[in-house]
Coordinates of C-alpha atoms in Angstrom, one line a residue:
Chain G
M18 CA -6.9 8.2 -31.3
R19 CA -9.4 8.2 -28.5
S20 CA -12.1 6.7 -30.6
I21 CA -9.8 3.9 -31.7
K22 CA -9.5 2.5 -28.2
G23 CA -13.3 2.5 -27.6
L24 CA -13.9 0.9 -31.0
V25 CA -11.3 -1.8 -30.6
V26 CA -12.5 -2.8 -27.2
A27 CA -16.2 -2.8 -28.5
V28 CA -15.1 -5.1 -31.3
E29 CA -13.4 -7.3 -28.7
A30 CA -16.7 -7.4 -26.7
I31 CA -18.7 -8.4 -29.7
V32 CA -16.3 -11.1 -30.8
L33 CA -16.0 -12.5 -27.3
L34 CA -19.7 -12.6 -27.0
A35 CA -20.1 -14.5 -30.2
L36 CA -17.4 -16.9 -29.1
G37 CA -19.0 -17.4 -25.7
A38 CA -22.3 -18.1 -27.4
A39 CA -20.6 -20.6 -29.7
N40 CA -19.0 -22.3 -26.7
I41 CA -22.3 -22.6 -24.9
L42 CA -24.1 -23.9 -27.9
S43 CA -21.4 -26.6 -28.4
G44 CA -21.9 -27.7 -24.7
Q45 CA -18.7 -26.0 -23.3
W46 CA -20.5 -24.4 -20.4
L47 CA -17.5 -23.4 -18.4
G48 CA -15.6 -21.9 -21.4
G49 CA -18.8 -20.2 -22.6
A50 CA -19.5 -18.6 -19.2
I51 CA -15.8 -17.4 -18.9
V52 CA -15.8 -15.8 -22.3
V53 CA -19.3 -14.2 -21.9
G54 CA -18.0 -12.8 -18.6
L55 CA -15.0 -11.4 -20.4
A56 CA -17.3 -10.0 -23.1
I57 CA -19.4 -8.2 -20.5
L58 CA -16.2 -6.7 -19.0
A59 CA -15.1 -5.6 -22.4
A60 CA -18.4 -4.0 -23.1
A61 CA -18.2 -2.0 -19.9
C62 CA -14.7 -1.0 -20.8
A63 CA -15.7 0.1 -24.3
W64 CA -18.5 2.1 -22.8
V65 CA -16.1 4.0 -20.6
L66 CA -13.5 4.4 -23.3
W67 CA -16.1 5.7 -25.8
P68 CA -15.5 9.4 -26.3
S69 CA -18.4 11.7 -25.6
D70 CA -19.1 15.1 -26.9
H71 CA -18.7 17.0 -23.6
E72 CA -15.1 15.9 -23.1
S73 CA -12.3 18.4 -23.3
S74 CA -9.4 18.3 -25.7
P75 CA -7.1 15.4 -26.0
A76 CA -4.1 17.4 -25.2
G77 CA -4.3 17.2 -21.4
G78 CA -1.8 15.2 -19.5
Chain A
M7 CA 8.1 17.1 -13.7
Q8 CA 6.5 20.1 -12.1
P9 CA 6.7 19.7 -8.3
P10 CA 3.7 20.2 -6.2
V11 CA 3.9 23.0 -3.7
D12 CA 1.7 21.7 -0.9
G13 CA 3.1 23.4 2.1
H14 CA 3.3 23.4 5.9
H15 CA 2.7 27.1 6.1
P16 CA -1.0 27.1 6.3
P17 CA -3.1 28.1 4.6
E18 CA -1.3 29.5 1.5
G19 CA 0.9 26.5 0.8
I20 CA -1.5 23.7 1.3
S21 CA -3.5 24.1 -1.9
G22 CA -0.5 24.4 -4.2
S23 CA -1.7 26.8 -6.8
E24 CA 1.5 26.6 -8.9
L25 CA 0.3 23.4 -10.6
R26 CA -1.6 24.3 -13.7
R27 CA -5.0 22.5 -14.1
D28 CA -4.7 21.3 -17.6
V29 CA -5.2 17.5 -17.4
S30 CA -8.4 16.4 -19.2
V31 CA -10.4 13.1 -19.0
W32 CA -8.0 11.4 -21.4
G33 CA -4.9 12.9 -19.9
S34 CA -6.1 11.7 -16.5
Y35 CA -6.9 8.2 -17.9
M36 CA -3.6 7.9 -19.8
W37 CA -1.6 9.0 -16.7
G38 CA -3.2 6.0 -14.9
Y39 CA -2.8 3.7 -17.9
A40 CA 0.9 4.5 -18.3
A41 CA 1.4 3.3 -14.7
V42 CA -1.0 0.3 -14.7
G43 CA -1.6 -0.8 -18.3
A44 CA 1.8 -2.4 -18.4
D45 CA 1.4 -4.3 -15.2
I46 CA 0.0 -7.5 -16.9
Y47 CA 3.1 -7.7 -19.1
T48 CA 5.1 -8.0 -15.8
A49 CA 2.7 -10.0 -13.7
L50 CA 1.4 -12.7 -16.0
G51 CA 4.3 -15.2 -15.8
I52 CA 5.1 -14.8 -12.1
I53 CA 1.6 -15.2 -11.0
T54 CA 0.7 -18.1 -13.3
L55 CA 3.8 -19.9 -12.0
A56 CA 2.7 -19.3 -8.4
A57 CA -1.0 -20.0 -8.6
L58 CA -0.9 -22.6 -11.4
G59 CA -4.3 -23.6 -12.8
L60 CA -6.1 -21.1 -10.4
A61 CA -4.1 -18.1 -11.7
P62 CA -7.3 -16.5 -13.1
L63 CA -8.9 -16.8 -9.7
A64 CA -5.8 -15.2 -8.1
F65 CA -6.1 -12.3 -10.6
L66 CA -9.8 -12.0 -9.8
A67 CA -9.3 -12.0 -6.1
A68 CA -6.7 -9.2 -6.3
G69 CA -8.7 -7.5 -9.0
I70 CA -11.9 -7.2 -6.9
V71 CA -10.0 -5.8 -3.9
F72 CA -8.2 -3.3 -6.1
A73 CA -11.4 -2.3 -7.8
L74 CA -12.5 -1.3 -4.2
V75 CA -9.2 0.5 -3.7
G76 CA -9.8 2.3 -7.0
L77 CA -13.3 3.5 -6.0
C78 CA -11.9 4.6 -2.6
Y79 CA -9.2 6.7 -4.3
A80 CA -11.8 8.0 -6.7
E81 CA -13.9 9.3 -3.8
L82 CA -11.0 10.8 -1.9
A83 CA -9.2 12.3 -5.0
S84 CA -12.4 14.0 -6.2
A85 CA -13.1 15.3 -2.7
Y86 CA -9.5 16.4 -1.9
P87 CA -8.0 17.1 -5.4
L88 CA -4.4 17.7 -4.3
A89 CA -1.2 16.0 -5.2
G90 CA 0.1 13.5 -2.7
G91 CA -2.4 10.7 -3.1
G92 CA -2.7 8.2 -0.3
Q93 CA -0.1 10.0 1.9
Y94 CA -2.2 13.2 1.7
F95 CA -5.5 11.4 2.5
T96 CA -4.0 9.6 5.5
L97 CA -2.3 12.8 6.7
R98 CA -5.6 14.6 6.6
G99 CA -7.6 11.8 8.2
L100 CA -5.2 10.3 10.7
G101 CA -2.5 12.8 11.3
D102 CA 1.2 13.2 10.6
L103 CA 2.7 9.9 11.8
S104 CA 0.1 7.8 9.9
G105 CA 0.6 10.0 6.8
L106 CA 4.4 9.3 7.1
V107 CA 3.9 5.5 7.4
A108 CA 1.4 5.5 4.4
G109 CA 3.8 7.7 2.3
A110 CA 6.9 5.7 3.2
A111 CA 5.1 2.4 2.4
L112 CA 3.9 3.8 -1.0
V113 CA 7.4 5.2 -1.8
L114 CA 8.9 1.8 -1.1
D115 CA 6.5 0.3 -3.7
Y116 CA 7.4 2.9 -6.2
T117 CA 11.1 2.2 -5.8
I118 CA 10.4 -1.5 -6.3
D119 CA 8.2 -0.6 -9.3
I120 CA 11.3 1.1 -10.8
S121 CA 13.5 -2.0 -10.2
L122 CA 11.0 -4.7 -11.2
F123 CA 9.6 -2.9 -14.3
T124 CA 13.1 -2.0 -15.6
V125 CA 14.2 -5.6 -15.1
V126 CA 11.1 -6.9 -17.0
A127 CA 11.4 -4.3 -19.7
F128 CA 14.8 -5.7 -20.5
G129 CA 13.3 -9.2 -20.2
Y130 CA 11.2 -8.3 -23.2
F131 CA 14.2 -6.6 -24.8
N132 CA 16.2 -9.8 -24.4
Y133 CA 13.6 -11.7 -26.5
F134 CA 15.7 -10.2 -29.4
L135 CA 19.0 -11.2 -27.9
P136 CA 19.3 -14.4 -30.1
W137 CA 18.9 -12.2 -33.1
I138 CA 21.8 -9.9 -32.1
T139 CA 24.1 -12.6 -30.7
F140 CA 23.6 -15.3 -33.3
G141 CA 21.4 -17.6 -31.3
R142 CA 22.6 -17.0 -27.7
H143 CA 19.9 -16.5 -25.0
I144 CA 20.1 -14.4 -21.8
S145 CA 20.6 -17.7 -19.8
D146 CA 23.9 -18.0 -21.8
F147 CA 25.1 -14.8 -20.2
T148 CA 24.9 -16.1 -16.6
T149 CA 27.7 -16.8 -14.2
T150 CA 27.6 -18.9 -11.1
I151 CA 29.2 -17.6 -7.9
G152 CA 28.5 -20.2 -5.2
P153 CA 24.7 -20.4 -4.8
I154 CA 24.2 -17.2 -6.8
H155 CA 23.3 -17.6 -10.5
L156 CA 24.1 -14.1 -11.7
A157 CA 22.5 -13.1 -15.0
W158 CA 25.2 -10.4 -15.4
L159 CA 24.2 -9.1 -18.8
W160 CA 20.6 -8.6 -17.6
L161 CA 21.9 -6.9 -14.5
V162 CA 24.1 -4.5 -16.6
E163 CA 21.1 -3.7 -18.8
S164 CA 18.9 -3.0 -15.8
V165 CA 21.4 -0.8 -14.1
V166 CA 21.9 1.2 -17.3
G167 CA 18.1 1.4 -17.7
I168 CA 17.6 2.8 -14.2
L169 CA 20.5 5.3 -14.7
I170 CA 18.8 6.5 -17.9
L171 CA 15.5 6.9 -16.0
I172 CA 17.3 8.9 -13.2
W173 CA 19.0 11.1 -15.9
L174 CA 15.7 11.7 -17.8
N175 CA 13.9 12.8 -14.6
V176 CA 16.7 14.9 -13.2
R177 CA 16.8 16.7 -16.6
G178 CA 13.0 17.0 -16.5
I179 CA 12.5 15.2 -19.8
K180 CA 8.9 14.0 -19.7
V181 CA 7.1 11.4 -21.7
S182 CA 4.9 13.7 -23.7
T183 CA 1.2 13.3 -23.6
N184 CA 1.0 12.5 -27.3
F185 CA 3.7 9.9 -27.1
N186 CA 1.9 8.4 -24.0
E187 CA -1.4 8.4 -25.9
I188 CA 0.1 6.7 -29.0
I189 CA 1.8 4.0 -26.9
G190 CA -1.3 3.5 -24.8
T191 CA -3.4 3.0 -27.9
I192 CA -0.9 0.7 -29.5
A193 CA -0.9 -1.4 -26.3
I194 CA -4.7 -1.6 -26.1
V195 CA -4.9 -2.6 -29.8
A196 CA -2.1 -5.1 -29.5
Q197 CA -3.5 -6.7 -26.4
T198 CA -6.9 -6.9 -28.0
I199 CA -5.5 -8.6 -31.1
I200 CA -3.6 -11.2 -29.0
V201 CA -6.7 -11.8 -26.8
L202 CA -9.0 -12.3 -29.8
A203 CA -6.6 -14.3 -31.9
G204 CA -5.7 -16.4 -28.9
F205 CA -9.3 -17.1 -27.9
I206 CA -10.5 -17.8 -31.5
L207 CA -7.5 -19.8 -32.8
V208 CA -6.0 -21.7 -30.0
W209 CA -7.7 -21.3 -26.6
K210 CA -9.0 -24.6 -25.2
P211 CA -11.8 -24.4 -22.6
E212 CA -11.4 -28.1 -21.8
L213 CA -7.7 -27.3 -20.8
V214 CA -9.0 -24.5 -18.5
A215 CA -11.4 -27.0 -16.8
N216 CA -8.6 -29.5 -16.6
E217 CA -6.2 -26.9 -15.0
F218 CA -9.0 -25.8 -12.6
L219 CA -9.6 -29.4 -11.4
F220 CA -6.2 -31.1 -11.6
D221 CA -3.5 -28.4 -11.4
R222 CA -4.5 -26.6 -8.3
P223 CA -1.9 -24.9 -6.0
S224 CA -1.8 -25.5 -2.3
L225 CA -3.5 -23.0 -0.1
S226 CA -0.3 -21.2 0.7
Q227 CA 0.7 -21.2 -3.0
F228 CA -2.6 -19.7 -3.9
A229 CA -2.3 -17.1 -1.0
F230 CA 1.2 -16.2 -2.4
G231 CA 0.0 -16.1 -5.9
S232 CA -3.0 -13.9 -5.2
S233 CA -0.9 -11.5 -3.1
L234 CA 1.6 -11.4 -6.0
A235 CA -1.3 -10.5 -8.3
I236 CA -1.4 -7.1 -6.6
I237 CA 1.4 -6.3 -9.1
A238 CA -1.2 -6.4 -11.9
F239 CA -3.1 -3.5 -10.3
V240 CA -0.7 -1.3 -8.4
G241 CA -0.7 2.2 -9.9
L242 CA -4.5 2.7 -10.0
E243 CA -3.9 5.5 -7.5
T244 CA -1.7 7.4 -9.9
I245 CA -4.8 9.4 -11.0
S246 CA -5.0 10.8 -7.5
Q247 CA -1.4 11.9 -7.8
V248 CA -2.3 14.1 -10.8
A249 CA -5.6 15.3 -9.2
Q250 CA -4.1 18.7 -8.5
E251 CA -3.5 19.2 -12.2
T252 CA -6.8 17.8 -13.4
R253 CA -9.5 20.1 -14.8
R254 CA -12.8 19.8 -13.0
P255 CA -11.5 17.0 -10.8
A256 CA -14.9 16.3 -9.3
T257 CA -16.3 15.3 -12.7
I258 CA -13.3 13.7 -14.3
I259 CA -11.6 11.7 -11.6
P260 CA -14.4 9.3 -10.8
R261 CA -15.0 8.5 -14.4
T262 CA -11.3 7.9 -15.3
S263 CA -10.7 5.9 -12.1
I264 CA -13.7 3.6 -12.9
G265 CA -12.6 3.3 -16.5
L266 CA -9.1 2.4 -15.5
V267 CA -10.3 -0.2 -13.0
I268 CA -12.4 -1.9 -15.7
S269 CA -9.8 -1.8 -18.5
V270 CA -7.1 -3.2 -16.2
L271 CA -9.4 -5.9 -14.9
L272 CA -10.4 -6.8 -18.4
F273 CA -6.9 -7.4 -19.7
A274 CA -5.7 -9.1 -16.5
M275 CA -8.6 -11.6 -16.6
A276 CA -8.4 -12.1 -20.4
F277 CA -4.7 -12.8 -20.4
S278 CA -4.8 -15.1 -17.3
V279 CA -7.7 -17.1 -18.7
L280 CA -6.0 -17.3 -22.1
A281 CA -2.7 -18.4 -20.6
V282 CA -4.3 -21.3 -18.6
G283 CA -6.2 -22.4 -21.7
L284 CA -3.2 -22.2 -24.0
V285 CA -0.1 -23.4 -22.2
H286 CA 0.8 -25.4 -19.1
P287 CA 1.6 -23.0 -16.3
T288 CA 5.1 -24.4 -15.9
E289 CA 5.9 -23.3 -19.5
F290 CA 6.3 -19.8 -18.1
R291 CA 9.5 -20.9 -16.3
G292 CA 12.3 -19.1 -17.9
H293 CA 9.8 -16.6 -19.4
E294 CA 9.1 -14.5 -16.3
G295 CA 10.7 -11.6 -18.1
D296 CA 8.6 -11.9 -21.3
P297 CA 5.4 -13.8 -20.5
V298 CA 3.1 -12.0 -23.0
A299 CA 5.5 -12.6 -25.8
L300 CA 5.3 -16.3 -24.9
I301 CA 1.5 -16.2 -25.2
A302 CA 1.8 -14.4 -28.5
S303 CA 4.3 -16.9 -29.9
K304 CA 1.8 -19.8 -29.3
I305 CA -0.8 -18.3 -31.5
P306 CA -0.8 -19.9 -34.9
V307 CA -0.6 -17.8 -38.1
I308 CA 0.0 -14.5 -36.4
G309 CA 2.4 -15.7 -33.7
I310 CA 5.5 -15.4 -35.9
V311 CA 4.9 -11.6 -36.2
A312 CA 2.9 -11.0 -33.0
A313 CA 5.6 -12.4 -30.7
P314 CA 8.4 -10.0 -31.6
L315 CA 5.9 -7.2 -31.9
T316 CA 4.6 -7.9 -28.5
A317 CA 8.1 -8.1 -27.1
A318 CA 8.9 -4.7 -28.6
I319 CA 5.7 -3.1 -27.3
G320 CA 6.2 -4.9 -23.9
A321 CA 9.7 -3.5 -23.5
L322 CA 8.6 0.0 -24.3
I323 CA 5.5 0.2 -22.2
V324 CA 7.0 -1.6 -19.2
F325 CA 9.9 0.9 -19.3
I326 CA 7.5 3.8 -19.4
S327 CA 5.7 2.2 -16.4
A328 CA 9.1 2.1 -14.6
N329 CA 9.5 5.8 -15.4
S330 CA 6.1 6.5 -13.8
G331 CA 7.6 4.9 -10.6
V332 CA 10.4 7.5 -10.7
V333 CA 7.9 10.3 -11.2
S334 CA 5.6 9.0 -8.4
S335 CA 8.3 8.4 -5.8
S336 CA 9.8 11.8 -6.3
R337 CA 6.4 13.5 -6.4
L338 CA 5.3 11.7 -3.3
S339 CA 8.5 12.4 -1.3
Y340 CA 8.4 16.0 -2.4
S341 CA 4.8 16.3 -1.1
M342 CA 5.8 14.6 2.2
S343 CA 8.7 17.0 2.8
Q344 CA 6.3 19.9 2.1
F345 CA 4.2 18.7 5.1
D346 CA 7.3 18.3 7.3
L347 CA 7.1 14.5 7.2
L348 CA 10.5 14.3 5.5
P349 CA 13.4 16.8 5.7
A350 CA 13.1 19.8 3.4
W351 CA 16.2 18.5 1.7
F352 CA 14.0 16.2 -0.4
S353 CA 11.9 19.1 -1.7
R354 CA 14.8 21.2 -2.9
V355 CA 14.2 21.9 -6.6
S356 CA 17.2 21.9 -8.9
K357 CA 17.9 25.5 -10.1
R358 CA 19.2 24.3 -13.4
F359 CA 16.5 21.9 -14.4
A360 CA 13.6 22.9 -12.1
T361 CA 13.0 19.3 -11.0
P362 CA 13.1 17.7 -7.5
S363 CA 16.5 16.2 -8.5
R364 CA 17.5 15.1 -5.0
A365 CA 14.4 13.0 -4.5
V366 CA 14.8 11.5 -8.0
V367 CA 18.5 10.6 -7.3
V368 CA 17.8 9.2 -3.8
F369 CA 14.9 7.0 -4.8
G370 CA 16.4 6.0 -8.1
G371 CA 19.5 5.1 -6.2
V372 CA 17.4 2.9 -3.8
A373 CA 15.9 1.2 -6.9
L374 CA 19.4 0.6 -8.2
L375 CA 20.4 -1.0 -4.9
Q376 CA 17.3 -3.2 -4.8
T377 CA 18.0 -4.4 -8.3
I378 CA 21.6 -5.3 -7.5
F379 CA 20.4 -7.1 -4.3
A380 CA 17.8 -9.0 -6.3
F381 CA 20.3 -10.2 -8.9
F382 CA 22.8 -11.3 -6.3
T383 CA 20.2 -13.3 -4.4
P384 CA 20.7 -17.1 -4.6
G385 CA 18.2 -18.8 -6.9
Q386 CA 17.5 -22.0 -8.8
P387 CA 20.4 -23.3 -11.0
G388 CA 20.5 -21.6 -14.4
K389 CA 17.9 -19.1 -13.4
S390 CA 18.2 -15.5 -12.0
A391 CA 16.2 -15.0 -8.9
A392 CA 15.9 -11.2 -9.6
I393 CA 12.2 -11.1 -10.7
D394 CA 11.1 -13.5 -8.0
V395 CA 12.8 -11.4 -5.3
L396 CA 11.5 -8.1 -6.6
A397 CA 8.0 -9.5 -7.0
D398 CA 8.1 -10.8 -3.5
L399 CA 9.1 -7.4 -2.1
Y400 CA 6.4 -5.6 -4.0
A401 CA 3.1 -6.0 -2.2
F402 CA 4.0 -4.9 1.3
G403 CA 4.1 -1.2 0.6
A404 CA 0.9 -1.1 -1.4
T405 CA -1.2 -3.1 1.1
T406 CA 0.1 -1.1 4.1
G407 CA -0.5 2.2 2.3
Y408 CA -4.0 1.2 1.1
L409 CA -5.0 -0.1 4.5
L410 CA -4.3 3.3 6.0
V411 CA -6.1 5.0 3.1
F412 CA -9.3 2.9 3.9
I413 CA -9.1 3.8 7.6
S414 CA -8.8 7.5 6.5
L415 CA -11.9 7.1 4.4
F416 CA -13.9 6.0 7.4
V417 CA -12.4 8.8 9.6
L418 CA -13.0 11.5 7.0
R419 CA -16.5 10.3 6.4
M420 CA -17.2 10.7 10.1
K421 CA -15.2 13.8 11.0
D422 CA -15.4 15.7 7.8
P423 CA -18.9 15.3 6.3
F424 CA -18.7 18.9 5.2
T425 CA -16.3 18.5 2.3
P426 CA -18.5 17.8 -0.7
R427 CA -18.0 14.3 -2.2
P428 CA -19.0 14.5 -5.9
Y429 CA -18.4 10.8 -5.9
K430 CA -19.1 8.4 -3.0
M431 CA -18.3 4.7 -3.0
P432 CA -21.6 2.9 -3.5
L433 CA -23.5 1.2 -0.7
N434 CA -23.6 3.4 2.4
I435 CA -25.4 3.3 5.7
R436 CA -26.7 6.6 7.0
M437 CA -25.9 7.3 10.6
T438 CA -25.4 10.2 13.0
Y439 CA -22.0 11.0 14.4
K440 CA -21.6 13.9 16.9
G441 CA -24.8 15.5 15.7
N442 CA -23.9 15.3 12.0
Q443 CA -25.5 13.1 9.4
V444 CA -22.8 10.8 8.0
W445 CA -22.6 7.9 5.6
F446 CA -20.7 4.7 6.6
P447 CA -19.1 3.1 3.5
V448 CA -20.0 -0.6 3.4
L449 CA -17.9 -1.3 0.3
G450 CA -15.1 0.7 2.1
L451 CA -15.3 -1.8 4.9
L452 CA -15.1 -4.8 2.5
G453 CA -12.1 -3.1 0.7
F454 CA -10.4 -2.6 4.1
L455 CA -10.9 -6.3 5.0
G456 CA -9.7 -7.4 1.6
V457 CA -6.5 -5.3 1.8
L458 CA -6.0 -6.5 5.4
F459 CA -6.3 -10.1 4.1
F460 CA -3.7 -9.4 1.5
L461 CA -1.3 -7.7 4.0
V462 CA -1.6 -10.8 6.3
M463 CA -0.9 -13.0 3.2
V464 CA 2.1 -11.0 2.4
I465 CA 3.5 -11.2 5.9
L466 CA 2.8 -14.9 6.0
T467 CA 4.1 -15.9 2.5
H468 CA 6.6 -13.3 1.3
Q469 CA 10.0 -14.1 2.8
Y470 CA 11.7 -10.9 1.8
A471 CA 8.8 -8.4 2.0
R472 CA 8.0 -9.2 5.6
I473 CA 11.5 -8.2 6.7
I474 CA 12.5 -5.4 4.4
G475 CA 9.0 -3.7 4.3
P476 CA 8.7 -3.1 8.1
L477 CA 12.4 -2.2 8.3
W478 CA 11.9 0.5 5.6
V479 CA 8.9 2.0 7.5
I480 CA 10.9 1.9 10.8
A481 CA 13.8 3.7 9.0
A482 CA 11.3 6.3 7.7
V483 CA 9.9 6.8 11.3
L484 CA 13.5 7.2 12.7
L485 CA 14.3 9.8 10.0
F486 CA 11.1 11.6 10.8
T487 CA 11.8 11.7 14.6
V488 CA 15.4 12.9 14.0
Y489 CA 14.2 15.6 11.6
R490 CA 11.3 16.8 13.8
R491 CA 13.6 16.9 16.8
K492 CA 16.2 18.9 14.9
R493 CA 13.5 21.4 13.7
G494 CA 12.1 21.6 17.3
L495 CA 8.8 20.3 16.0
P496 CA 6.6 17.8 18.0
M497 CA 7.7 14.3 17.1
F498 CA 4.5 12.4 17.4
K499 CA 1.9 15.3 17.4
T500 CA 0.2 16.4 14.2
L501 CA 1.1 20.0 13.2
P502 CA -1.6 22.5 13.1
R503 CA -3.0 23.2 9.6
D504 CA -5.9 25.2 8.4
W505 CA -7.7 22.6 6.4
E506 CA -10.9 24.7 6.0
T507 CA -9.1 27.6 4.2
A508 CA -7.1 25.1 2.3
T509 CA -10.2 23.2 1.1
K510 CA -11.9 26.4 0.0
K511 CA -8.8 27.5 -1.9
V512 CA -8.5 24.1 -3.6
L513 CA -12.2 24.1 -4.7
L514 CA -11.9 27.7 -6.0
E515 CA -8.8 26.9 -8.0
A516 CA -10.3 23.7 -9.4
E517 CA -13.3 25.9 -10.4
E518 CA -15.6 23.6 -8.5
F519 CA -17.9 26.5 -7.5
K520 CA -20.9 24.3 -6.7
S521 CA -18.9 22.2 -4.4
L522 CA -17.5 25.3 -2.8
E523 CA -21.0 26.7 -2.1
E524 CA -22.0 23.3 -0.6
Y525 CA -18.9 23.3 1.6
E526 CA -19.6 26.7 3.0
A527 CA -23.3 26.0 3.5
A528 CA -22.5 22.8 5.4
L529 CA -19.9 24.5 7.6
N530 CA -22.3 27.4 8.4
E531 CA -25.1 25.0 9.2
H532 CA -22.8 23.0 11.5
R533 CA -21.6 26.2 13.2
A534 CA -25.1 27.5 13.7
R535 CA -26.2 24.2 15.2
T536 CA -23.2 23.5 17.5
G537 CA -21.5 26.8 18.1
E538 CA -18.1 25.1 17.3
S539 CA -15.7 27.3 15.3
S540 CA -13.7 24.5 13.7
I541 CA -14.0 21.1 12.1
N542 CA -12.7 18.2 14.1
L543 CA -9.8 16.8 12.0
P544 CA -6.2 16.0 13.1
G545 CA -4.1 19.1 13.2
T546 CA -7.1 21.5 12.9
P547 CA -6.3 24.6 15.2
R548 CA -8.8 24.9 18.0

């Protein structure tokens, strides 16, 4: 379950980055900049949500 | 809910060893996400209607300030890993009266959280009303009493919803971690699908540019909208509420806090940008209760399935978020009464259910009254004013509480440089204060100014919050003085507490042995240099 969140947001980052690049290439600078900004935020989010080996069990909470 | 046992009988009570430390990285994150992840489902419509084409900037302004609040809480919660959150940090930094004001302000917001999120949860539920009532919408279940346009069915649903939350919390029935985890994951996946499908299939960057340029709000509208945007981020501090139950808090809390800040900021920005490039802001009128479902319905191909699915998920996670308001208000008031800031009556635990049932009933009751008040407030014809009134009320408590927490951050950095801070807010200036080397937090100062700005905006532009917020705090201070007088305790003086022993005990219980060694070494060095026997914090016995 943990890995799904990180994976989904990582996919979101990649797709947004591609969309942002497409916008920039088609001359939509504002739209491109906004979407690339969101892609960077999504990449940071995916990095934080990505499970690492040293984490404890998912049961806590 | 297991109540914290922080006590006023120093030093045994302060550290509260009855709370088991079994919250992991993911448990800590999901606690925060349960409180904050649903906020965008509530905030999107209200804020887009207020800030129009500049709604994304309103979210960004509030998001930056709240990122700083999140970092401040990450520092304080990892340094002082006890239940109580902002109230506890303020009590420790500034003393009893300030701790009371911060606690009262935050409790007010939690009670509004219960009201607002329950109302919005049923807003999403009412998406399905035409399916049940053969085409009738919630606006068809409205009656007009003079200037009041009472959405009576929505009011009945909300009252029943709050009563269910009170019952669940009095009985001690918790949202299980696994359930929380599943719902959180579904929410993130659903939000991602809507964001991606919306951006790919239907988002128009030229519409965003047009909105930015030609659909700008006035300055006061933008100020109102950005101060409302606080709704999208309040709850970030929930992680500090469970700090006492978190394993290895020094390691875990900073990471989960930063993760929560980024993920909440991501979805708040993505949805607001998507909204502005997808529909005209005024289309949210009448959809304040189900704004994300409106966005989903506009997406071609998947919209027909995504909209009802979004409404169902929205109803569920917003209701869970309302529940976190009940948990937080009772947890906080319990902690306050343990420190003699509120009468011990609030901390009485039900013998039958082992829950702080009195606090749950009182603050759930307050939420109930607020909801009724909001529904009976006059509004525009054909439209209930409930969400507008509750949203207006929301920001006063958070901004007041966070302002005091930032001041406490400065004071604790100066007066208590001995407690190890496994995480410090970035950007600090080294200086000497009373012979000790301390670090002044530059980002903390920016956060303080940002929160102060929002508090001023709330007072200037929120017609209900600027009256009810201060009245609530004054009522809490009056209750405090009456209670202290009755107990024969000093009314405006901070009670003596042995923070040093408490800190050692907390670090030991949290198994933060390295921090404990650092703390003892710093104190010994200070004592050897100055000859002083105690640290200089409010309430520390001389």
